């Protein structure tokens, strides 16, 4: 058994004990872990400095170095995140339903931990403490495989978190970091289905696709968002301008940002110039279909869309613009190109609002609101492990419940099957 | 686009229309499909005769030929199954929760179809109509890939079922049969993640493992059951004998049959001979650990267990017998060797019953009842697409709800995120 398999087997071995811990103990560990992060501030920030220096030497992108860098405030944020998770209600043990069958068997459905959760992520060190907090609160063992750029930081963070486990006499197999950062180890990890119940990749589309193609462990896909706002014939123009502006520019690099505008032809001529003026405040470039281009002719940063534009998640100050002649055409366009994340309609037409809610195939479907609300905190979950864009197990923002499974508990009195 | 990809793309294209059909139409189609099966009896049974003749020429196993063979009664059973599904409540559209957020957004969680379901199965033609019935009732398109041994039968059945779709002006992309039965097609099908949301393999362990290892589509694993009955120190002996006898011999080839007996050492000497006498009625062979073998010494069909026995799903008149000195040892043994299916304790000790329910890691955990109850009908679901032995999405017997996902529907009034 090599190091990687031992990590997975140890977590598997510990899963029942971790899954049946009392809530009080779990909360104590989470609060102690928060304290430990701050006590280890010097060690963690020094390790982080080394990682940042290496990343700079290797000419890594500025945005990546920004995500990698820790300081006092970010560490406080991580500790605060753990304390918030401690305050959330513990979903484990809830009996979701219970009923007596005609033969007297009493069958209950009890919420339980999943078991062993694997997280594969890139260079955000805060994922290390967030993922531990969410998985531990839900009674899961978590195995982390972070990017090589953050390896020293992650080792220091995991050391501080693990101390909270051992200080409370809880098996530290509840949290493991895979320290080898080579590709072979990552690929071998994805095939540890004997021990690991679910893999959640967190990062760019390349990382996620690699996991989906290679894992034998069940995967929850997260994070890619080609989100649309459809402006219906009966839309309130000011509301539509506000919502699109917010959904595009309030934060540019996130999966719930709007990437594509769909406008009904009956209002396009009046609406698009108003929208254009607002989006100019952020110098948003518009990649337009033929009709939209004709309406916005002569304006700066208005160019013709190519076939690739409709499926594009820009994560930048760029949007595609498509004009349609009916809500059916809008729905068909969105269902063809979206990534099953978040889609919005702006309308005052009751039937069209209902039709959009019914027929759009996405995790979150909005009437008259910004797609930016697709978020565990905004949904009232108190925390979030990611936003699922698949339909199995969990869809949309994933809070604590997404990290649980269930089992049937059956109380009998000697029943046998005839 | 080849034939296979076209089948998958057509189902994907049809998913929204099928997912939003009214319940009345769905039930009409299901009842018509039942009628059509009986109307096409001659054609279906003739096709089946050809498949059975080929299987016999190819010297296939008797049990396989039995599963493959159809007659009037079996066809009646299939039609009746579809009518039963028509009678079940439609889970689609249920709003599972809805709440107003502080900013006025009203966020609801609505049960929806998954989309496109793939089923890979062996030579049971009844799976064809069952899977269609369950998937269609839940608004899913289903793509079937059956074993080559049943290909003519499946073509005839699917033709009859599809007629019910087209007669009711419903897209017949709701049901597709992949007619190529070569391995390349099966492997290519498993990678159609662009179009297919979930794969459910139904068949032996070899088939399931092949799908798990090769699919890029999310898989729900079903069906392998190495189920235990643990007889605690405080068990009622008659009840324990009855339960084990039922769990082993009531039906031998099923996944919820008991394969392994675990007995507390304090009662083994008195209990095992009683159990032995009962199991002799069915000539059950016992593969025993050293202590159990000593107790049953000299009796027929009592042999020493090898290390392989503990993990074995015999599906035959064979059981392994293990003696333990405590409930903790019993739980550890079961959690090590079980397949996360169904496990039972027989006890009159309150604490031990609770401990077993809490700490056994399996889909269904029983106190004082036979493991044979792990079944969608016995659980009150009215139907079953399989028994999941994994923890994501669905666990244990899967009824209609297991074939659903959800989406968030959000009613706003112009909200943007600050």
PDB file of C-alpha atoms in Angstrom, chain B residues 9 19 30 122 202 211 276 304 358:
ATOM      1  CA  UNK B   9     -28.724  13.974 -29.205  1.00  0.00           C
ATOM      2  CA  UNK B  19     -39.945  16.770 -18.726  1.00  0.00           C
ATOM      3  CA  UNK B  30     -48.390   4.312 -20.025  1.00  0.00           C
ATOM      4  CA  UNK B 122     -28.430  -7.919 -19.694  1.00  0.00           C
ATOM      5  CA  UNK B 202     -28.532  -3.427 -14.206  1.00  0.00           C
ATOM      6  CA  UNK B 211     -19.588   0.759 -16.441  1.00  0.00           C
ATOM      7  CA  UNK B 276     -27.981 -25.493  11.536  1.00  0.00           C
ATOM      8  CA  UNK B 304     -13.621 -23.989   7.029  1.00  0.00           C
ATOM      9  CA  UNK B 358     -25.980   4.180  14.009  1.00  0.00           C
TER      10      UNK B 358
END
